[in-house]
Coordinates of C-alpha atoms and ligand atoms in Angstrom, one line a residue:
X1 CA 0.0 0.0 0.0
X2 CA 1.6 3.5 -1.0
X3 CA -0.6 5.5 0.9
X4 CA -1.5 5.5 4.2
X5 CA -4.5 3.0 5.5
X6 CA -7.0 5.6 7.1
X7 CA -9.0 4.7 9.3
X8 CA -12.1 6.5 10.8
X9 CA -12.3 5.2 15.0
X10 CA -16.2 5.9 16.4
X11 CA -16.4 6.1 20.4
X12 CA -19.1 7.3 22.4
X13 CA -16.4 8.6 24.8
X14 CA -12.7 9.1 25.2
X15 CA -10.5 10.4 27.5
X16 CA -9.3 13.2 28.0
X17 CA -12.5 15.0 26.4
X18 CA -15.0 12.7 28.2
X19 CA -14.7 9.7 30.4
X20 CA -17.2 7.1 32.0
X21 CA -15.4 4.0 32.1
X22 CA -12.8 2.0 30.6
X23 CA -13.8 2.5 27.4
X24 CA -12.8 6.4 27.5
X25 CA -9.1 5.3 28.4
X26 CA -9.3 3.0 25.6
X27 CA -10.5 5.6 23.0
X28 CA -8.3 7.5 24.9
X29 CA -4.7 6.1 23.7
X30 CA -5.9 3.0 20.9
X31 CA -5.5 6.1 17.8
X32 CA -2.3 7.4 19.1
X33 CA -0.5 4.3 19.8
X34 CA -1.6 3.3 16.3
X35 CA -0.4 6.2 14.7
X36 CA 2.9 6.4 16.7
X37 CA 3.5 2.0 14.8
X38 CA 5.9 2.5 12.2
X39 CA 3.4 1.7 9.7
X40 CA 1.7 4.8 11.0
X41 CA -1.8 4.5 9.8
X42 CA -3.6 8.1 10.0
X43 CA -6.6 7.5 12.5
X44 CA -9.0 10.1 12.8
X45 CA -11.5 10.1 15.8
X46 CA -15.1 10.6 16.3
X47 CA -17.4 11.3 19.3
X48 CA -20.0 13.4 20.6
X49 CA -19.9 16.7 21.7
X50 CA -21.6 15.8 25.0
X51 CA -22.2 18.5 27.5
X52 CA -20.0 16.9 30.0
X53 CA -17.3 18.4 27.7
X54 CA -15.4 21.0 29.1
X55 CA -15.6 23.5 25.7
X56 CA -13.4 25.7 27.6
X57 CA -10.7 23.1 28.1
X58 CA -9.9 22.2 24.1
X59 CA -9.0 24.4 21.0
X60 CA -12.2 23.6 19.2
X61 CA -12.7 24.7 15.7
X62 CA -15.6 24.9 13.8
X63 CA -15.6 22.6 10.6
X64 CA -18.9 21.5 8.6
X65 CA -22.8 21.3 9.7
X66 CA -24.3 18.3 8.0
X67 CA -28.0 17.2 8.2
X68 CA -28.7 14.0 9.6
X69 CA -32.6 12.5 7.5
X70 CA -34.9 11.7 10.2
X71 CA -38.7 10.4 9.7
X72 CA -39.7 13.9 10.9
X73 CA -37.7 16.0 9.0
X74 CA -33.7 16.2 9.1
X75 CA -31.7 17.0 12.0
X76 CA -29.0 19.5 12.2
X77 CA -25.5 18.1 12.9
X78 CA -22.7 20.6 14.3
X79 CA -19.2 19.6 13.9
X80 CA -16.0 20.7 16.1
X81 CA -12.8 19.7 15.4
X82 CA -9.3 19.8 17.4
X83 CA -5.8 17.6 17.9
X84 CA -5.3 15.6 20.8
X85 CA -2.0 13.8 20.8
X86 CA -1.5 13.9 17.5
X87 CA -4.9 12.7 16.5
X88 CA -7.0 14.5 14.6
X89 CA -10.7 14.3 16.8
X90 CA -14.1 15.2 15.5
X91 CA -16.3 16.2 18.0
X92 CA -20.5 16.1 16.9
X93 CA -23.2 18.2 18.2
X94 CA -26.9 19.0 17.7
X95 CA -29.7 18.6 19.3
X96 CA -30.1 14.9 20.6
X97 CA -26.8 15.8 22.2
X98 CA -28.3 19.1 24.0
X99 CA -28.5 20.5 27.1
X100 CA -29.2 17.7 30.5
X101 CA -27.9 14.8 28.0
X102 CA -25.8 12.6 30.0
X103 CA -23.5 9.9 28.2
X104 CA -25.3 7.0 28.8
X105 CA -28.9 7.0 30.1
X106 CA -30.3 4.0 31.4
X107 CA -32.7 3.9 28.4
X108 CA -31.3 2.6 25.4
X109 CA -34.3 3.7 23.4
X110 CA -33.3 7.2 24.3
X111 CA -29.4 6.2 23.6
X112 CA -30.3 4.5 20.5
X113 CA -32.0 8.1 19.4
X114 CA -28.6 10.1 20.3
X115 CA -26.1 7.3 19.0
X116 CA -27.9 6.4 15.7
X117 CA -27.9 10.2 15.1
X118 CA -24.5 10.3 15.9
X119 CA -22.9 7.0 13.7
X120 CA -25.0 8.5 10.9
X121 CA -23.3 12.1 11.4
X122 CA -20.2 10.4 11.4
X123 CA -20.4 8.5 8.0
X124 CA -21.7 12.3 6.4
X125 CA -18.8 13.5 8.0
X126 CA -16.1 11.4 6.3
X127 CA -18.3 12.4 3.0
X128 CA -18.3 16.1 3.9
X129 CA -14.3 15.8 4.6
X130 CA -14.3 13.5 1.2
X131 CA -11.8 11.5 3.5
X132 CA -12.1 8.4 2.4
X133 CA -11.7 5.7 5.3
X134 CA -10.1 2.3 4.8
X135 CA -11.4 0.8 8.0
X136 CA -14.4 2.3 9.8
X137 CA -13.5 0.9 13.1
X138 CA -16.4 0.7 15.3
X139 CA -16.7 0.4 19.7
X140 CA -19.5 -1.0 21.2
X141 CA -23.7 -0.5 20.9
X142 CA -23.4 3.1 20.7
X143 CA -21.4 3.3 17.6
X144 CA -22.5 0.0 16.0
X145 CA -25.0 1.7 13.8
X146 CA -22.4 3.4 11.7
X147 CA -21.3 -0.3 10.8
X148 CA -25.0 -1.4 10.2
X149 CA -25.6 2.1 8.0
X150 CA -22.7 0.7 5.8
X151 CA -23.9 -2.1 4.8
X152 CA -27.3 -1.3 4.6
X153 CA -28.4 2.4 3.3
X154 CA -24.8 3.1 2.0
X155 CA -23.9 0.0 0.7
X156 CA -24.6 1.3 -3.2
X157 CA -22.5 4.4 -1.9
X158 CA -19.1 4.3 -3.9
X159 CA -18.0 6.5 -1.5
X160 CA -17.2 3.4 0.9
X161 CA -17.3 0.8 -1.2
X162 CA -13.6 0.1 -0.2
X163 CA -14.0 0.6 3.3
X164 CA -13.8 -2.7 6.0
X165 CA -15.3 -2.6 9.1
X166 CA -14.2 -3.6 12.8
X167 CA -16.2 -3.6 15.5
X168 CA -14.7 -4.1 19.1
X169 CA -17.3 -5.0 21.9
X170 CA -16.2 -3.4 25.4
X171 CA -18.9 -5.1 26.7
X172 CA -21.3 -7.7 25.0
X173 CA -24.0 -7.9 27.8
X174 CA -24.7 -4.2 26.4
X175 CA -26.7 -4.4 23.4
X176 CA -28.6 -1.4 23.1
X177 CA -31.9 -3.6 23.8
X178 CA -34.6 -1.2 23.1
X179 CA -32.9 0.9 20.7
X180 CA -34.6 -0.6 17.2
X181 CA -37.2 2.6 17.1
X182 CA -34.5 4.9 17.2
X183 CA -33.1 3.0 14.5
X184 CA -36.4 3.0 11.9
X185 CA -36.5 6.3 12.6
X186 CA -33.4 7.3 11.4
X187 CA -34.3 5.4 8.3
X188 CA -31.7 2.3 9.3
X189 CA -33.4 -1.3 8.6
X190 CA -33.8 -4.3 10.6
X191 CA -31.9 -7.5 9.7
X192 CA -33.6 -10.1 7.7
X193 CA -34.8 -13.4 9.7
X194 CA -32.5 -15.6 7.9
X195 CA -29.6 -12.8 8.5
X196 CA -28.1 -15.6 11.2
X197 CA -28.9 -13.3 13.9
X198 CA -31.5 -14.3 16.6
X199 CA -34.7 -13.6 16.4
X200 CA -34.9 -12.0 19.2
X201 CA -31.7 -9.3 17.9
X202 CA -32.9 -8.3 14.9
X203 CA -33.5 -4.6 15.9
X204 CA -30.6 -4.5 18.4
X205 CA -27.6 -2.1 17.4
X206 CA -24.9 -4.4 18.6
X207 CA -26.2 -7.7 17.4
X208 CA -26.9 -5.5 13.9
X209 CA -23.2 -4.2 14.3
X210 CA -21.5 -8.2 14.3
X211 CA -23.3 -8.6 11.0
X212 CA -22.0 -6.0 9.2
X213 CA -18.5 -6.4 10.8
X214 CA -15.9 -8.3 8.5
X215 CA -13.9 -8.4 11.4
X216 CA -15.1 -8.6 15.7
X217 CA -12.7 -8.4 18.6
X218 CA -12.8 -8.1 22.3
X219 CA -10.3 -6.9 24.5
X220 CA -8.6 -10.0 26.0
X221 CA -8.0 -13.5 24.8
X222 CA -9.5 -14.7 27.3
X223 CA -13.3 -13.1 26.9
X224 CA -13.4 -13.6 23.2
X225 CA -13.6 -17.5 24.1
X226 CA -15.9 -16.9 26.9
X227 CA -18.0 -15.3 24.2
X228 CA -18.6 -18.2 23.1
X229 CA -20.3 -19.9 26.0
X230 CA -23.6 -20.2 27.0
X231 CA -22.7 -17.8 30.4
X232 CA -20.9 -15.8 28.6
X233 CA -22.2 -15.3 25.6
X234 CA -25.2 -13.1 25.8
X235 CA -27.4 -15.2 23.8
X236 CA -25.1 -14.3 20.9
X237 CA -22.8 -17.6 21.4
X238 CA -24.4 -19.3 18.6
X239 CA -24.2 -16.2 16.1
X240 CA -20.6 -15.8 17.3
X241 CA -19.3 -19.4 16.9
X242 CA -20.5 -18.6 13.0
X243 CA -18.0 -15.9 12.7
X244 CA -15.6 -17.6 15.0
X245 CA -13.1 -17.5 12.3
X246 CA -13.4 -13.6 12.4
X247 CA -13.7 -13.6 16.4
X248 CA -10.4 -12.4 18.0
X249 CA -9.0 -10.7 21.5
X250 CA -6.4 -8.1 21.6
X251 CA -5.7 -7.1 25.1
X252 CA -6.0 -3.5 26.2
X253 CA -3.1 -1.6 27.3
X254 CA -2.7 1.1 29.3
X255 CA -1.8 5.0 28.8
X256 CA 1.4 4.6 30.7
X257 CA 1.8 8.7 30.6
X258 CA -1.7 9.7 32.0
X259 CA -1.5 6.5 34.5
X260 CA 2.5 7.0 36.1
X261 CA 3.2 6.9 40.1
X262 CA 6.5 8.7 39.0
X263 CA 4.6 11.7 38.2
X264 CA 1.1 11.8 39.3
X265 CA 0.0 15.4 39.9
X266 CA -2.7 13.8 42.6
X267 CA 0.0 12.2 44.6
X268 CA 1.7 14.3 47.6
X269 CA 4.6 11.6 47.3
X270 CA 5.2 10.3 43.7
X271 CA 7.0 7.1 43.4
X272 CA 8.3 4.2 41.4
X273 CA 9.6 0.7 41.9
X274 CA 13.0 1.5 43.6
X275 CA 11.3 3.9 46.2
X276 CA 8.0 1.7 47.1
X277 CA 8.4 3.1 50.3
X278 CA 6.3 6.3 49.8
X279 CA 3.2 4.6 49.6
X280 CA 3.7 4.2 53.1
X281 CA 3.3 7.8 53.1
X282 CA 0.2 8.4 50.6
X283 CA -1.4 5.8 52.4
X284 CA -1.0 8.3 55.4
X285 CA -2.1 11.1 53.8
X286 CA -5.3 8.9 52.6
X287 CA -6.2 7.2 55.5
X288 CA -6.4 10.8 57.0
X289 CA -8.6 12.4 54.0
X290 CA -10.9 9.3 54.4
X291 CA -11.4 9.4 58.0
X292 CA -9.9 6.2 58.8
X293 CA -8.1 5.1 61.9
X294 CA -4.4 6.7 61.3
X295 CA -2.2 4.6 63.8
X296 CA -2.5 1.2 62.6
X297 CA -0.6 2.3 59.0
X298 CA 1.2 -1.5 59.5
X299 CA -2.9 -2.7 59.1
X300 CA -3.2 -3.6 55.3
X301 CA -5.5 -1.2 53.4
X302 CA -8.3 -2.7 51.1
X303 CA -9.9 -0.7 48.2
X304 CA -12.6 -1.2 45.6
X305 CA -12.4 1.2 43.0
X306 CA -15.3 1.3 40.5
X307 CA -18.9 0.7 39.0
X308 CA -21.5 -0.3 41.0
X309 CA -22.7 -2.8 39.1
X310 CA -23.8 -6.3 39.0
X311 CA -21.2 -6.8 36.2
X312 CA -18.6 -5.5 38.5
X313 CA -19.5 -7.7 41.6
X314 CA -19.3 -4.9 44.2
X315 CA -22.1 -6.6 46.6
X316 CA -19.6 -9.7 46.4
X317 CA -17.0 -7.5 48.1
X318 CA -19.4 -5.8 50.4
X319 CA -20.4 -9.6 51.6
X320 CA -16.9 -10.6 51.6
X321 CA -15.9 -7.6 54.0
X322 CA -18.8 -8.5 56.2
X323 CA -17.4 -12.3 56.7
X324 CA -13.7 -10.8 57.5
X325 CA -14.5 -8.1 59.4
X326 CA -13.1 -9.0 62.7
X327 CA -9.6 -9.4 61.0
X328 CA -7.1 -6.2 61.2
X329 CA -7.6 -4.0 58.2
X330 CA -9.0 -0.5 57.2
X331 CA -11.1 -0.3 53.5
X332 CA -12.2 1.9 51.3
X333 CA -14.8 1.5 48.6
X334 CA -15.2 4.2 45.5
X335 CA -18.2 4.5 43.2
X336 CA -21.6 4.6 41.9
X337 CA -24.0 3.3 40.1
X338 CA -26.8 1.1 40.7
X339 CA -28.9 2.5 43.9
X340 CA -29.3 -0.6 46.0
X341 CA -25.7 -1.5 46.0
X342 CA -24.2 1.5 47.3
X343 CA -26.9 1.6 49.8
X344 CA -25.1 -1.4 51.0
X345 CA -21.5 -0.3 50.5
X346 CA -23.0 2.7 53.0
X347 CA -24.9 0.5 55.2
X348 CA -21.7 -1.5 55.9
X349 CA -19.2 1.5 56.4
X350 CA -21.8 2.8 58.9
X351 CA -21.7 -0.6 60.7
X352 CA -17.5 0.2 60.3
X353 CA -16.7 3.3 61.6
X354 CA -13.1 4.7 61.6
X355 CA -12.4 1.1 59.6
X356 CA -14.4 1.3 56.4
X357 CA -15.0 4.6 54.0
X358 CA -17.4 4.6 51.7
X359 CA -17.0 7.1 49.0
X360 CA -20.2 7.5 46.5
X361 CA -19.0 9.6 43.8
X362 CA -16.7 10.0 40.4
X363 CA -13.7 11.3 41.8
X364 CA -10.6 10.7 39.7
X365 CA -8.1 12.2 41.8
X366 CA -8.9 10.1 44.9
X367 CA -9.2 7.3 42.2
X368 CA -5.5 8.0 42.3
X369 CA -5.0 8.4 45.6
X370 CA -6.2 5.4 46.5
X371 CA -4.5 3.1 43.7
X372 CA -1.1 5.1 45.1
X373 CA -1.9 4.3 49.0
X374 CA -4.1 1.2 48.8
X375 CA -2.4 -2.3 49.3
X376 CA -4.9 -4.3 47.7
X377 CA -7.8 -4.2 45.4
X378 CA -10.9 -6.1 44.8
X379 CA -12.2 -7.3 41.7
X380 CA -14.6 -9.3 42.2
X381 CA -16.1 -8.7 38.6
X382 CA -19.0 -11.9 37.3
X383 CA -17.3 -10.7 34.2
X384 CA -14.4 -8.7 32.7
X385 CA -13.9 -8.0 28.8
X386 CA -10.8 -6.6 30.4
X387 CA -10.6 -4.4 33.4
X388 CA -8.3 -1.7 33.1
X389 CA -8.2 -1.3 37.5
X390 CA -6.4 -4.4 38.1
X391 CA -3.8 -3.1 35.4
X392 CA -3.8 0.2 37.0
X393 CA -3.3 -1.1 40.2
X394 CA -0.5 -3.3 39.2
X395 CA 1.3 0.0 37.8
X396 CA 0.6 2.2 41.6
X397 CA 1.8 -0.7 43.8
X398 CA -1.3 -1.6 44.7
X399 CA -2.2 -5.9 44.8
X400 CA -4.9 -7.1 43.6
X401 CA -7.3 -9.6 44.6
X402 CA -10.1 -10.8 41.5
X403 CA -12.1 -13.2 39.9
X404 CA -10.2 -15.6 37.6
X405 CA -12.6 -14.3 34.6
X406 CA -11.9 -12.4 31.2
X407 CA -9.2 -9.9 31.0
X408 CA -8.6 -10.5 34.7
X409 CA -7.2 -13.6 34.3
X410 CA -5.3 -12.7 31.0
X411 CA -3.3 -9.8 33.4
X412 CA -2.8 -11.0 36.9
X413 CA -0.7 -13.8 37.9
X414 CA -1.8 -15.7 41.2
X415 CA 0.4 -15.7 44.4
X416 CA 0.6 -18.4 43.9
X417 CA 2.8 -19.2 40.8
X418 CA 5.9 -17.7 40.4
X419 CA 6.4 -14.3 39.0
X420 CA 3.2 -13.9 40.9
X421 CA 0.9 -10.1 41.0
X422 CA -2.0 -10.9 43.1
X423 CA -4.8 -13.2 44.1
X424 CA -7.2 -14.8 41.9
X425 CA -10.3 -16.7 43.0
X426 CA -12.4 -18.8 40.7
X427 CA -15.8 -17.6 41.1
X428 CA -17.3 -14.0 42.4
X429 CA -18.7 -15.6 45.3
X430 CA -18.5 -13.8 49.2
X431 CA -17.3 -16.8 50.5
X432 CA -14.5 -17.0 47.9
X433 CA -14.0 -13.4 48.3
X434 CA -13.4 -13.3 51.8
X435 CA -10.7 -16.6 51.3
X436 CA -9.1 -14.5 48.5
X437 CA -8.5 -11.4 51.3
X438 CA -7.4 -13.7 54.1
X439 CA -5.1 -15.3 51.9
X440 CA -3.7 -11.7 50.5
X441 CA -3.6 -10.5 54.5
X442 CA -1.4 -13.6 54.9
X443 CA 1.1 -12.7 52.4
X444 CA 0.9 -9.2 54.2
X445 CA 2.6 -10.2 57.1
X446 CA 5.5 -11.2 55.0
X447 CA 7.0 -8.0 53.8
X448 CA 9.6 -9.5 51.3
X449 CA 6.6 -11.4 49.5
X450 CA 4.7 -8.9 49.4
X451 CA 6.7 -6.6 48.4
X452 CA 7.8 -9.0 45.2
X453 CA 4.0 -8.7 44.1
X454 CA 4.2 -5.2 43.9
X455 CA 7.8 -5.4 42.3
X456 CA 6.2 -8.2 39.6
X457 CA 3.2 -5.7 39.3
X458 CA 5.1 -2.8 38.4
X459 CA 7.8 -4.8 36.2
X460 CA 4.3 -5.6 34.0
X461 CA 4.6 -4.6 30.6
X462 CA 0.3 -2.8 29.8
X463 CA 2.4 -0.2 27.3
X464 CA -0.2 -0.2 23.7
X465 CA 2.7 -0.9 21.3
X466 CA 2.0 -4.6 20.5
X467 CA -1.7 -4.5 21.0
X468 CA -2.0 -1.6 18.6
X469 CA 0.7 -3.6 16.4
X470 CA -2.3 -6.4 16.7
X471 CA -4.9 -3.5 15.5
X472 CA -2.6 -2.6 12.7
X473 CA -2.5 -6.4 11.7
X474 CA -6.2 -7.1 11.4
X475 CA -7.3 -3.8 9.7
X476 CA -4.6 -5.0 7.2
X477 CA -6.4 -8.3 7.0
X478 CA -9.5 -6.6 6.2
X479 CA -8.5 -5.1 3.1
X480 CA -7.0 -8.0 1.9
X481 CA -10.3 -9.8 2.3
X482 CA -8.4 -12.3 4.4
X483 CA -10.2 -14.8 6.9
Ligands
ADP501 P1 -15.4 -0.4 33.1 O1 -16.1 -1.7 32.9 O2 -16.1 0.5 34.0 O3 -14.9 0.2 31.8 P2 -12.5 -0.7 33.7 O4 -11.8 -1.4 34.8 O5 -12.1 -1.1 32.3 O6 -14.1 -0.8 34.0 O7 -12.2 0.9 33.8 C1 -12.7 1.7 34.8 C2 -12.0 3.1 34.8 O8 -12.8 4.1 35.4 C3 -10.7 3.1 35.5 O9 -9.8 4.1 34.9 C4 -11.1 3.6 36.9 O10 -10.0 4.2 37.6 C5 -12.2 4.6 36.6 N1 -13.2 4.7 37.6 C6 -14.3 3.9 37.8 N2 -15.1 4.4 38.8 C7 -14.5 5.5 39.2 C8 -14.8 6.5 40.2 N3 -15.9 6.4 41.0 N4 -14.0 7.5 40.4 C9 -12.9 7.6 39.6 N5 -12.5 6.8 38.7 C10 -13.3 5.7 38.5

């Protein structure tokens, strides 16, 4: 190829602009890291002009309005553009993105309204720029439409007739469920029934997204074949083991600038793997900003860092607390989400006062804090495409203790084997929680151990070179029409 392989990367968020989950650190680095591959492919990045973008904060500039057809009449479609890292980013806005629109609501109808305008927008965009994409590379639900659009109402459009498609699921479970209205009305069709897709998925954006795809990953090894089993599989396993041949993982890395001990702008002591030490002294400073008992700094420090979700398997560490909580250690528990379980992350850090915290918000810079001062971290997740926390953790110090699933089994190495970083426990059960802990409080009381698993945490390669190499490889496949 003589030119350049373009490729056009959709995300319904990305960090530094806006970030929910692990998805914005993904969208976050995956373009640069691509672009910085000797091949150096020209990535050029989508996503909505949400209002939780600080405006202020980025050099936007002005560059087309498009109009999106709708059943009632079009819809305007307002176009930003700046560089972030080297990456060109397009940022859209109009109306379904207006005022009070969060990034996700809990009703995919309403998502599927905002994110069908959006992947539309998108594919006019590239038309508008007359930038012809290679790859339209594709993340999740929300940007699955685009994909769908291709090979539906453009697909007589010689304007992509070249262009591939990939589509990388962050999260199968999420399938934008209700979303098929939104859909129709933005003129996009349902699958056929003998399309290969349940019946049952026919209207569904992502299920609609892994048809049109020539090529589906997920981001570990290890989920891509659990997406292919009954518990895993979403009720897609049977569509999936069709397109197994096209069915890959590439593990996520990490931004190993934007997540660095060394120089952390949160941390009072910064610190790497020859001066482990300071944590001793963030952990200090964080027992003291979370109210916890002070004296007993020799007491190991237990965190959750997260979602509140069922995925995640919070209440598994709440219950798993419960059962250890005569044993010496102070915890700390960070997130939101769903409103019954961090009712009980509160209930049981009123029961533990002075020994648990419980901390209901989005706060990155304690995020921070806490991966730089904690000793150990649950993740207790029922499932993991990945998990970037565990990989984070690893990188501050901080052990972790998780459920041999996904991603999280793909990055941490048990105790227990040699070149060991944490703890891993089969199943994200309370009782197998709360053996997991006692066996990581163990370790704690033998400081050359424990401080190895730090050591063989922080020695852990997560940099994005080889899984962006990985990218590189199958967008290459693509074109060649390879299986
Ligand atoms: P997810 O499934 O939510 O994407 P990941 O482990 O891949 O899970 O990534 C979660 C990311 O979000 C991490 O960067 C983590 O530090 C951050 N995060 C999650 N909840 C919070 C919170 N309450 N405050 C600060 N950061 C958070």
């Amino acid at each position: 190829m003589s030119e350049k392989l373009k490729v056009l990367f959709l995300s319904a968020e990305a960090a530094p602009f806006v970030k929910v989950g692990g998805l914005g650190d993904v969208s976050g680095t995956l373009p640069a890291a691509l672009q910085a591959l000797p091949e150096a492919p020209e990535v050029r990045m989508v996503i909505p002009l949400h209002v939780a973008i600080d405006r202020s904060s980025f050099r936007l500039e002005k560059v087309v309005d498009l109009s999106i057809p709708h059943k009632d009449g079009p819809i305007s479609a307002e176009v930003f553009s700046t560089v972030q890292d080297g990456v060109t980013v397009y940022l859209i806005g109009g109306a379904p993105f207006g005022t009070d629109v969060p990034v996700y609501s809990p009703d995919t109808l309403a998502d599927g309204y905002k994110y069908s305008f959006f992947s539309l927008a998108a594919l006019e965009l590239a038309k508008a720029l007359d930038w012809q994409p290679d790859i339209l590379h594709a993340q999740d639900w929300h940007t699955a439409p685009a994909a769908h659009a291709m090979r539906t109402v453009y697909r007589d459009d010689p304007f992509f007739s070249r262009t591939g498609i990939m589509l990388t699921v962050h999260n199968l479970p999420y399938l934008g469920e209700k979303a098929g209205p939104a859909l129709a009305a933005f003129g996009l069709p349902f699958a056929e029934k003998n399309s290969g897709l349940p019946k049952w998925a026919l209207q569904m954006p992502l299920p609609l997204g892994l048809l049109a795809a020539d090529k589906i990953n997920t981001v570990s090894p290890g989920y891509a074949a659990e997406m292919l089993t009954k518990q895993h599989g979403s009720g897609l396993q049977g569509f999936l083991k069709t397109r197994e041949r096209d069915l890959l993982g590439i593990l996520n890395g990490l931004d190993l600038e934007r997540w660095d001990p060394g120089v952390d702008g949160q941390l009072r002591f910064t610190f790497d793997r020859d001066s482990i030490e300071k944590r001793k002294k963030n952990k200090h400073e964080l027992l003291k900003e979370l109210g916890l008992d002070e004296n007993p700094t020799e007491m190991p420090l237990i965190a959750y860092i997260g979602r509140m979700e069922g995925q995640k398997g919070v209440d598994v560490a709440i219950k798993g607390l419960h059962k250890i909580k005569n044993l010496p250690w102070t915890g700390v528990l960070l997130g939101t989400g769903v409103a019954k379980i961090e009712a009980q992350a509160v209930a049981l850090a009123t029961k533990l006062p002075g020994k648990l915290s419980t901390v209901i918000r989005y706060d990155d810079g304690l995020a921070r804090r806490i991966y730089a001062g904690a000793d150990m971290i649950m993740v207790p997740s029922r499932y993991e495409p990945c998990g970037l926390i565990q990989m984070i953790a690893m990188r501050y110090g901080c052990v972790p203790v998780a459920t041999a699933t996904g991603g999280l089994r793909d990055t941490i190495i048990d105790a227990a084997q040699p070149g060991g970083t944490g703890f891993l426990f089969n199943e994200a059960r309370p009782r197998q929680m709360a053996a997991a802990l006692k066996r990581a409080l163990q370790t704690y009381q033998d400081p050359a151990a424990w401080l190895a698993l730090q050591q063989n945490g922080m020695k852990q390669d997560f940099s994005w070179a080889k899984s962006a190499q990985k990218y590189y490889q199958v967008y290459k496949s693509i074109l060649k029409g390879e299986n």
